[in-house]
Coordinates of C-alpha atoms and ligand atoms in Angstrom, one line a residue:
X6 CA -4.6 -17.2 9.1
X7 CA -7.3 -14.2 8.2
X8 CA -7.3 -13.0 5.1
X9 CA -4.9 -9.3 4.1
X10 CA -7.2 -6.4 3.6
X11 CA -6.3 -4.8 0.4
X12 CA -6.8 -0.8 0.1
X13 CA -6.0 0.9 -2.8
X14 CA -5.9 4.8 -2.8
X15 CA -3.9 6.6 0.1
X16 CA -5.2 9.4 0.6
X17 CA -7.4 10.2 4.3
X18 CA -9.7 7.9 3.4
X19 CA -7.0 5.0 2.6
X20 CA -4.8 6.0 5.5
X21 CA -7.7 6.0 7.7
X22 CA -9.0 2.5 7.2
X23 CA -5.2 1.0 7.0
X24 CA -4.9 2.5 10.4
X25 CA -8.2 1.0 12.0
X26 CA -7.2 -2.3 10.6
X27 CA -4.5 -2.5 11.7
X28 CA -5.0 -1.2 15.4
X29 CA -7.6 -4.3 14.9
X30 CA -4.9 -6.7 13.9
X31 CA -5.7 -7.1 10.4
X32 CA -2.8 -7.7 7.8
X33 CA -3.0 -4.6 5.6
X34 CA -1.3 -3.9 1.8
X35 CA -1.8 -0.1 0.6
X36 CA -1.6 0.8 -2.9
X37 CA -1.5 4.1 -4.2
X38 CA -1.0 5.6 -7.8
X39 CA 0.8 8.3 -7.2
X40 CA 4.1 8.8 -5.8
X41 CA 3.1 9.5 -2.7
X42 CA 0.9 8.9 0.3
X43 CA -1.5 12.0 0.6
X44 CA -4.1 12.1 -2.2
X45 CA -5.7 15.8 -1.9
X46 CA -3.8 16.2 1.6
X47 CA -0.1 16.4 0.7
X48 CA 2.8 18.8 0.7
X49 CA 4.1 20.1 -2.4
X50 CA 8.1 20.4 -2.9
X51 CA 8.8 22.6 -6.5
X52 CA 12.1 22.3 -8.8
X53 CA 13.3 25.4 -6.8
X54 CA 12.7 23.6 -3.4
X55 CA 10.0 25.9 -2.2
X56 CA 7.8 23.7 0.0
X57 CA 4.1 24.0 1.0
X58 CA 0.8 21.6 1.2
X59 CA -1.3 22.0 -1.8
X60 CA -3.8 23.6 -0.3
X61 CA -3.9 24.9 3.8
X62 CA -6.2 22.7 5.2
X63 CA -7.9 23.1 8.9
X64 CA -9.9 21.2 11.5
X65 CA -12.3 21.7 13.8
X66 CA -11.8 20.3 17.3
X67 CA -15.3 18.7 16.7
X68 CA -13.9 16.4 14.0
X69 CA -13.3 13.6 16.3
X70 CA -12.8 11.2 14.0
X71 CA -9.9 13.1 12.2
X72 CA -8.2 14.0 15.4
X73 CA -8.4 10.4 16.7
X74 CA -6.3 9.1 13.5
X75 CA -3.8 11.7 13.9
X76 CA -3.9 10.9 17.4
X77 CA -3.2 7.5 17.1
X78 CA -0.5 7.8 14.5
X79 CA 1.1 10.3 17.6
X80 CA 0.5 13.7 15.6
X81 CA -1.9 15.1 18.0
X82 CA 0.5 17.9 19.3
X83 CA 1.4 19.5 15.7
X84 CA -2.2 20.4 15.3
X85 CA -2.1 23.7 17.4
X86 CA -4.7 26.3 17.8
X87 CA -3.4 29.4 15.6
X88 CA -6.5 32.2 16.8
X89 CA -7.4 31.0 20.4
X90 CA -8.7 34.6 20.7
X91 CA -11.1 34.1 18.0
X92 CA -10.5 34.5 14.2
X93 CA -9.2 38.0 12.7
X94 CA -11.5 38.6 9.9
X95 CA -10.6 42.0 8.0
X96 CA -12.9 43.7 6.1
X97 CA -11.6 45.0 2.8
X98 CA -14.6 47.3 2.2
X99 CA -14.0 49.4 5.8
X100 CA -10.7 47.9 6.5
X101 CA -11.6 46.8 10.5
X102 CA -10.5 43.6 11.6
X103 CA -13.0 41.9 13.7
X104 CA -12.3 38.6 16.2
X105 CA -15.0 36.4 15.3
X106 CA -16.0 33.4 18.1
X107 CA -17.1 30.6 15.9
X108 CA -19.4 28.8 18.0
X109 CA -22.2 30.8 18.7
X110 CA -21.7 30.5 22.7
X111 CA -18.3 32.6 21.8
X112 CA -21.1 35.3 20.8
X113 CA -22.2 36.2 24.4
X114 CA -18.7 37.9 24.6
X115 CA -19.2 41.5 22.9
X116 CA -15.6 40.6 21.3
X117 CA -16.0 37.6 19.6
X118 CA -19.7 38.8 18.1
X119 CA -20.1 38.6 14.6
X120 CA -20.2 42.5 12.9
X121 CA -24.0 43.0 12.3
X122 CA -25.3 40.2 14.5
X123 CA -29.2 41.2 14.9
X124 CA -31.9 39.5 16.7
X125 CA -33.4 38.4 14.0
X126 CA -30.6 36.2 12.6
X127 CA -30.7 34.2 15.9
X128 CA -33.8 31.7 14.3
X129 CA -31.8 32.0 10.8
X130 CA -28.8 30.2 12.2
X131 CA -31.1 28.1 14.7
X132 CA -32.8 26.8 11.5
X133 CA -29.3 26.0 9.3
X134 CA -28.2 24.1 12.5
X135 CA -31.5 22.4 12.6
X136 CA -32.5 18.9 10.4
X137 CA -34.8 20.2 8.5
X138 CA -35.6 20.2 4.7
X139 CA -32.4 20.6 3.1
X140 CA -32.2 24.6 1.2
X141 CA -30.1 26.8 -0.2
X142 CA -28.0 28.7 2.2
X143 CA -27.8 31.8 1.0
X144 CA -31.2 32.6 0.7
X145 CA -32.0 31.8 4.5
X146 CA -29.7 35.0 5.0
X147 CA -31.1 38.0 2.6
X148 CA -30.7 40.7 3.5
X149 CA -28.6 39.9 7.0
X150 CA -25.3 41.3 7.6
X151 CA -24.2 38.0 9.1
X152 CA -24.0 36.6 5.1
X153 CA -21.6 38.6 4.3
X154 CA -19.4 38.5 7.4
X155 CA -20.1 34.6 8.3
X156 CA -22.1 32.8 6.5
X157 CA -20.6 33.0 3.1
X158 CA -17.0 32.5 4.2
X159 CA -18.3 29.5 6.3
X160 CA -20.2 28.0 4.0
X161 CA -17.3 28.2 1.3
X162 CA -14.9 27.1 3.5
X163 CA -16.8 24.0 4.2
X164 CA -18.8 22.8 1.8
X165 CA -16.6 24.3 -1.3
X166 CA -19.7 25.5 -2.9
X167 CA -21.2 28.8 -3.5
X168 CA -23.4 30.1 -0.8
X169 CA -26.4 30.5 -3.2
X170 CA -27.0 27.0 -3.9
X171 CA -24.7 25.6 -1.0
X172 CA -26.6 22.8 1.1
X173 CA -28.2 23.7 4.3
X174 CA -28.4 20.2 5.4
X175 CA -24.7 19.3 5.4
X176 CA -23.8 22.6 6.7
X177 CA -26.2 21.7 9.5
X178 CA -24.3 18.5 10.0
X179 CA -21.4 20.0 10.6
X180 CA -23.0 23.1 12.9
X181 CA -24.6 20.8 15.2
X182 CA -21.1 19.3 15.4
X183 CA -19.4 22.3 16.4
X184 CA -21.7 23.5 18.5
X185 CA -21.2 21.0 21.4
X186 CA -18.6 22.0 23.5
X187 CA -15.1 22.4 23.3
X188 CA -16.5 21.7 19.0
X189 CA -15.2 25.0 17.6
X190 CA -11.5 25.4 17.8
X191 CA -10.0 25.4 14.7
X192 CA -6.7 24.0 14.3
X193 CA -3.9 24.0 11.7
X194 CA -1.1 21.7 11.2
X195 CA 1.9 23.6 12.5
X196 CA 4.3 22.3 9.8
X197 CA 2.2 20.8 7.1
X198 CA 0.1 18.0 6.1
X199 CA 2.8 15.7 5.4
X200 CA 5.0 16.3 8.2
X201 CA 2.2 16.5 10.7
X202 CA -0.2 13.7 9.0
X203 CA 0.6 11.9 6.1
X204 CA 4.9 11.4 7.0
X205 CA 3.8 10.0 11.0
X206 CA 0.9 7.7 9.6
X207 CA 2.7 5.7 6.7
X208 CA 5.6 5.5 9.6
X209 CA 3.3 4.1 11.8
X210 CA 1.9 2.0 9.5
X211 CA 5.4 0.8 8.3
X212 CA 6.4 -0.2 12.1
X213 CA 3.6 -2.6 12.1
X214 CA 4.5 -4.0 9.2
X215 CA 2.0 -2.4 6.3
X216 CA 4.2 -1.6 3.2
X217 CA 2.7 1.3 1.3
X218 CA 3.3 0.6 -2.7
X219 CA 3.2 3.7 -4.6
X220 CA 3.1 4.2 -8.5
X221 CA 0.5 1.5 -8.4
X222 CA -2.5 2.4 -10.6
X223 CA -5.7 -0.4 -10.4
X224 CA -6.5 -0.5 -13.6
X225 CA -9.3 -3.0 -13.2
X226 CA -10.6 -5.9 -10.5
X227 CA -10.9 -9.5 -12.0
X228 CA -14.1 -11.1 -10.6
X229 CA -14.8 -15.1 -9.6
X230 CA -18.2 -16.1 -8.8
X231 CA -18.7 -12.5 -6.9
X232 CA -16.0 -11.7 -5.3
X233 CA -13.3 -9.7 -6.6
X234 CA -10.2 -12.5 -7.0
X235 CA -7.8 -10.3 -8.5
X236 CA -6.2 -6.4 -8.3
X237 CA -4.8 -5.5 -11.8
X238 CA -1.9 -2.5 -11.6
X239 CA -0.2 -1.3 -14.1
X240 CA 2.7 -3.6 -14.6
X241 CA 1.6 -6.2 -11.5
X242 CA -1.3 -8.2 -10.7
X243 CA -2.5 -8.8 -7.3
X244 CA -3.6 -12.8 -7.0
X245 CA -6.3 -12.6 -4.0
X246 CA -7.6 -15.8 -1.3
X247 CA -10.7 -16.3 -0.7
X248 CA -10.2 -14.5 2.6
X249 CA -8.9 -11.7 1.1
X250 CA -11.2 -8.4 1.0
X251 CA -10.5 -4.9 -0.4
X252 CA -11.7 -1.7 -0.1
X253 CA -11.5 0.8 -2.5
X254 CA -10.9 4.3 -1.0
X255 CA -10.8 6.5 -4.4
X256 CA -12.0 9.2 -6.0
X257 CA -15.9 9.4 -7.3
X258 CA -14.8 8.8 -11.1
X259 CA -12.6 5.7 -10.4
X260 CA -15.2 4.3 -8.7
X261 CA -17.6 4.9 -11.4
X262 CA -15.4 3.6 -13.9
X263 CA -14.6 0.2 -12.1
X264 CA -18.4 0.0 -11.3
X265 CA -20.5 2.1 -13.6
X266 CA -23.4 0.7 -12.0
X267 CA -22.5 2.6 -8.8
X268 CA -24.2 6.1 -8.3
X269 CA -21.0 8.7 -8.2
X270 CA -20.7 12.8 -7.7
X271 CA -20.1 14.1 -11.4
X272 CA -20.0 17.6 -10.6
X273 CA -16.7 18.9 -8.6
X274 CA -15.8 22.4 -7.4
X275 CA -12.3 24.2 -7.7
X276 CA -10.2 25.3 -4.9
X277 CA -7.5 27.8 -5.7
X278 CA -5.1 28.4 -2.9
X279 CA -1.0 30.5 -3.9
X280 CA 1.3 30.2 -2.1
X281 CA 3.9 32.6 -1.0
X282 CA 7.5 32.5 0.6
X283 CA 8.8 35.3 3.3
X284 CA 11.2 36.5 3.3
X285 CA 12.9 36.9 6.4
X286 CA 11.5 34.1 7.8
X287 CA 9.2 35.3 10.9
X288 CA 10.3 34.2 14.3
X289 CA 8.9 31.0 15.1
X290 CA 6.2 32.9 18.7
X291 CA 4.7 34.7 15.1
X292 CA 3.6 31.7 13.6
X293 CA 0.9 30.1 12.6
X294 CA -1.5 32.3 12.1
X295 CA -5.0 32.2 10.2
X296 CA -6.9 35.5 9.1
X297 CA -10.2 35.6 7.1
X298 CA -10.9 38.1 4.8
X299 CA -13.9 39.4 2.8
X300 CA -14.9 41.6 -0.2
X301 CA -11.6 40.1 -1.3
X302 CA -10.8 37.2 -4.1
X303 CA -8.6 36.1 -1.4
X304 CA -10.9 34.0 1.6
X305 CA -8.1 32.8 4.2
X306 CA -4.6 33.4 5.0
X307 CA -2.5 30.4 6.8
X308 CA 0.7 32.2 7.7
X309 CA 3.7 29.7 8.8
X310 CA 7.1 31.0 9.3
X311 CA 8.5 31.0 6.2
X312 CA 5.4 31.5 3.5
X313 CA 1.7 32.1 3.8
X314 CA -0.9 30.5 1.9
X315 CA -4.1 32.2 0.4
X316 CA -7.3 30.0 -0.3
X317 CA -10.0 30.7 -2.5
X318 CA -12.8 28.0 -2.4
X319 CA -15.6 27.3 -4.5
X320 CA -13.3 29.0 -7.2
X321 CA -14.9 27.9 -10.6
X322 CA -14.4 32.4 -11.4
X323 CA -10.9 32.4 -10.9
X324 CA -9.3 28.7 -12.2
X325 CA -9.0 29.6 -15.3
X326 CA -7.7 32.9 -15.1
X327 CA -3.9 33.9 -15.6
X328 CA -1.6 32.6 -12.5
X329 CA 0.8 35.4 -12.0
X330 CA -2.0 38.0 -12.5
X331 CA -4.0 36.4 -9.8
X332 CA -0.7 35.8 -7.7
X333 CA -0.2 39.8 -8.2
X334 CA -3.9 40.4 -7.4
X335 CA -3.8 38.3 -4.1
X336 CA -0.4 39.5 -2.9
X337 CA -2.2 43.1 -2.9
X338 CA -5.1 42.4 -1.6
X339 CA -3.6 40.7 1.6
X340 CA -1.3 43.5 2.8
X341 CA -3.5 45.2 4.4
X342 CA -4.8 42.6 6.4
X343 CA -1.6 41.4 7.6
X344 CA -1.1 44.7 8.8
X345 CA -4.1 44.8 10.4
X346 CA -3.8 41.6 12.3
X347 CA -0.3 43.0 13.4
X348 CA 1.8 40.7 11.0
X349 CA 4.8 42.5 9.7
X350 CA 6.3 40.0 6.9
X351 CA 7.9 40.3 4.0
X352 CA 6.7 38.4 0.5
X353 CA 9.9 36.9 -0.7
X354 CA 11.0 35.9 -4.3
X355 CA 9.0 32.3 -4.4
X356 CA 5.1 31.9 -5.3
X357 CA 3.4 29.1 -6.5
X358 CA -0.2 29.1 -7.8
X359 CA -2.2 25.3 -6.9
X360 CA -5.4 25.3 -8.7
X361 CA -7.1 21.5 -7.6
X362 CA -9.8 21.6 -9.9
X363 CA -11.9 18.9 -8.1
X364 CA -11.2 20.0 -4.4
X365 CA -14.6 18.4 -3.4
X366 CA -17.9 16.8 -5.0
X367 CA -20.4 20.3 -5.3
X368 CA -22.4 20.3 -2.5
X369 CA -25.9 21.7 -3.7
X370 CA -29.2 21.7 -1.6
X371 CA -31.0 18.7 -2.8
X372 CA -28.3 17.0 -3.7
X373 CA -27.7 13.3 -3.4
X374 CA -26.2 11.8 -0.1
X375 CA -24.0 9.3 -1.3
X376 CA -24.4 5.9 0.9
X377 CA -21.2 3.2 1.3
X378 CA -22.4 0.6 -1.1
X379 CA -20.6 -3.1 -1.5
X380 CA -20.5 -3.9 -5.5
X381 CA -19.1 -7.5 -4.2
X382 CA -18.3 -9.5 -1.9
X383 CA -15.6 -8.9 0.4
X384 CA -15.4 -5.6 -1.0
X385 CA -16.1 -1.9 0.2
X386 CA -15.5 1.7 -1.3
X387 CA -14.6 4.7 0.8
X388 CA -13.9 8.4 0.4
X389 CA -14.9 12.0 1.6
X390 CA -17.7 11.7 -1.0
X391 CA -19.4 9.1 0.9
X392 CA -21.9 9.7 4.1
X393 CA -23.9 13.4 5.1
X394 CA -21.4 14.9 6.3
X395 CA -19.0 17.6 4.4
X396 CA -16.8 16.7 2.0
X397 CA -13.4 16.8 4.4
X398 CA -10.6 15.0 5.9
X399 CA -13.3 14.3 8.6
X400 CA -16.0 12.6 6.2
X401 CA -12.6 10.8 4.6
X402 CA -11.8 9.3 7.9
X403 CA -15.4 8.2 8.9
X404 CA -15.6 6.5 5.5
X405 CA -12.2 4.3 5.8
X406 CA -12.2 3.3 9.2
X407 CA -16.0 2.6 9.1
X408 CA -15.7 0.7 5.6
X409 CA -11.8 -1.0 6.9
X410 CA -13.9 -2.2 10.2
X411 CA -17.2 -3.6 8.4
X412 CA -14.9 -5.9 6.2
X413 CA -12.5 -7.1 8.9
X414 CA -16.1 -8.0 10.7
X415 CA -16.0 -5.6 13.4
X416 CA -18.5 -3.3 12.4
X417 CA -22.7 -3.7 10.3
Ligands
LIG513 C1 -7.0 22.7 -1.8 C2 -7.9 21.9 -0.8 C3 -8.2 22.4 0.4 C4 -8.9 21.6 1.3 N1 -9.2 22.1 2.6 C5 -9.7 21.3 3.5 C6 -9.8 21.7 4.8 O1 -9.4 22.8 5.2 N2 -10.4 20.9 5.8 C7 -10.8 19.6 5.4 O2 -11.3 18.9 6.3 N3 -10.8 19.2 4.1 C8 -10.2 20.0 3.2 N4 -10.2 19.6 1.9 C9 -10.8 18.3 1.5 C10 -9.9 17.1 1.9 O3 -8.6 17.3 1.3 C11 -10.5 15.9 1.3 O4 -11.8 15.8 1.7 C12 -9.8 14.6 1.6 O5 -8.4 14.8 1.5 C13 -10.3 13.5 0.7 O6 -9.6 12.3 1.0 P1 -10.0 10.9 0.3 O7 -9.1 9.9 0.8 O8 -11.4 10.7 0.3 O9 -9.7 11.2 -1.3 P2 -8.3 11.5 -2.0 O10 -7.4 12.4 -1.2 O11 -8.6 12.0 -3.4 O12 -7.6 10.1 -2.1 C14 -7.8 9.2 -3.2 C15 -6.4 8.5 -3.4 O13 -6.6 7.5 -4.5 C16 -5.5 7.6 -5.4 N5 -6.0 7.0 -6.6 C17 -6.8 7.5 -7.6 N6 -7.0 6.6 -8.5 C18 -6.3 5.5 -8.2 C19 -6.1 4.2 -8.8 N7 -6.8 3.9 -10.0 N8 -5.3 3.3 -8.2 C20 -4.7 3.6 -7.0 N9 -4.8 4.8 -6.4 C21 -5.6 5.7 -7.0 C22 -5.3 9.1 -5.5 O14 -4.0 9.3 -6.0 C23 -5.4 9.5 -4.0 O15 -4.2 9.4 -3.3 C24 -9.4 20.4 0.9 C25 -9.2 19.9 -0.3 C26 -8.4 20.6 -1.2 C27 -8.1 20.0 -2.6

């Protein structure tokens, strides 16, 4: 009988590759460290029971290969459209509160324009959604009103690295992405990463028979004549066959330190997202919704029935400053664009403050593209860092499935 296909690390990446295997047929083991399935995706329960994901997290419609997992896995109907209209982004310098289309066809509707769209920015965002030379983003913009109102907030909120020296190339990536039809709906798990992703994919993994072991740390991978021929956790060790294979779908610095010979990211970027409850919950027709803001710390609010939460990407300013003061500076800062967006809800008593100080790889122009390498035999790595594309759940999926399907022979 083929070999199992051993992947260790369950986050999108893992999940994703444990589920093209074994739609293939492939025997799959999962191993994960932690004490959950998730990785960077996951929902957070506190002491006091106050539950959220670590971070909101959306997708695009054009992330294909994302929305095919959680297709597969029969999630596809929690991920729900939350501003079909187009996104409310309030302006904390004038306080108006513009509907912004975000595919550029949207534009040719007066109501979904962009505030400030000129002429002259049309060959700017023509060349960012072109593959040419990679640049710096911001630059490409001086002097437009379009960089304050869209291209910072979308470059942020995709590449998780300041606009200045952000990547124009991987933006481009995912703009040409977006830009096909039907590409630009944003969507928004309607009751969290792990009930609407993680929870329905190690269920479907467990009725075909894939056991997920958690608390399972590799701590290193004993070789024979190049292949890897043992998985060493802390406290079990994972004989292999010969027709075994393994891929590795973990973060940059395990890889690195299993195989220093490998080329990793070393430089990361904060996200910063708080969290906060309501109180009374909103009626369920109110919810979800997702508003951008700018000249504000605070960059999107994800507002579910019973608590909203407030991300601030590319956050190396704000990680290290004091929790509740930046809880208090966020809960004041979003009022006003709650109101505007016609939200009446009340900021309960709970409030939580994530701070994932290596959301993402820093994606700089001229930075390295990362390609999937095989260190040995019968062995592949995986993760969001890996591939052109942004750093996201959709890169993470690409990565796993395309690694899980190259070892079980069904893909170059
Ligand atoms: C706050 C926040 C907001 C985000 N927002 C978005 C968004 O809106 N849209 C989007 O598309 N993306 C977003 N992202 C990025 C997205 O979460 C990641 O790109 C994706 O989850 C990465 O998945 P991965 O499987 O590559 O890595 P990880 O999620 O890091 O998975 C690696 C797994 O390996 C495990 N592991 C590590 N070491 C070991 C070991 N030695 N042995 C066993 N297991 C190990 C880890 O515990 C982890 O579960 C966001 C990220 C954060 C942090």
């Amino acid at each position: 009988m083929a070999g199992v296909l051993h992947i260790v690390g369950a986050g999108i990446a893992g999940i994703s590759g444990a589920v093209a295997a074994t739609a293939a047929g492939k025997r799959v083991s999962l191993y994960e460290a932690a004490p959950q399935a998730g990785g960077r995706c996951r929902t957070v329960s506190g002491p006091d029971g106050f539950t959220h994901d670590n971070g909101a997290h959306v997708l695009l419609s054009a992330n294909h290969a994302a929305l095919g997992l959680i297709e597969r896995i029969g999630a596809r109907d929690a991920w729900i459209e939350p501003e079909p209209q187009g996104l409310p982004v309030y302006d904390a310098g004038t306080g108006a509160l513009a509907r912004i289309g975000l595919s550029p066809w949207r534009w040719l509707r007066r109501d979904q324009r962009p505030p400030g769209l000129s002429l002259t920015d049309l060959p700017r965002l023509a060349r960012l959604a072109a593959p040419l030379a990679d640049r710096s983003i911001g630059p490409l913009f001086a002097g437009s009103a379009l960089h304050d109102h869209l291209v910072e907030p979308l470059t942020v909120a995709v590449l998780n690295t300041p606009v200045a020296r952000a990547s124009s190339a991987r933006m481009g990536q995912a703009l040409r992405r977006v830009m096909r039809p039907g590409g630009a709906r944003l969507l928004v798990a309607q009751n969290g990463l792990g009930p609407d992703l993680v929870d329905p994919a190690i269920a479907w993994l467990s009725q075909r028979g894939v056991a997920l072991r958690t608390g399972a740390r590799l701590r290193e991978i004993g070789v024979e004549d190049g292949r890897a021929a043992a998985l060493v956790f802390a406290g079990k060790t994972i004989t292999l066959a010969p027709d075994d294979t393994v891929l590795l779908a973990l973060p940059p610095a395990e890889i690195g330190r299993l195989f220093p010979q490998i080329a990793v990211p070393e430089s990361f970027e904060p996200i910063v997202n708080a969290h906060f409850s309501l109180d009374p919950a909103l009626p369920a027709t109110a919810a979800p919704r997702f508003i951008g803001l700018v000249g504000t710390v605070s960059q999107w609010v994800l507002v579910r029935a019973d608590h909203l939460s407030v991300t601030v990407s590319a956050a190396e300013e704000y990680a290290s400053d004091n929790p509740e003061r930046l809880l208090a500076r966020i809960e004041e800062e979003i009022a006003p664009a709650l109101v505007a967006a016609g939200l009446s809800c009340v900021i309960g008593e709970q409030r939580r403050l994530v701070k994932e100080k290596r959301a993402t790889m820093t994606q700089n122009a001229g930075g390295a593209i990362f390609c999937p390498v095989s260190p040995l035999r019968g062995l592949a790595i995986a993760g969001d860092w890996i591939g052109a594309l942004p750093a996201t759940i959709e890169a993470a999926a690409i990565a796993g499935s395309d690694a899980a399907l190259a070892l079980a022979g069904m893909r170059p």
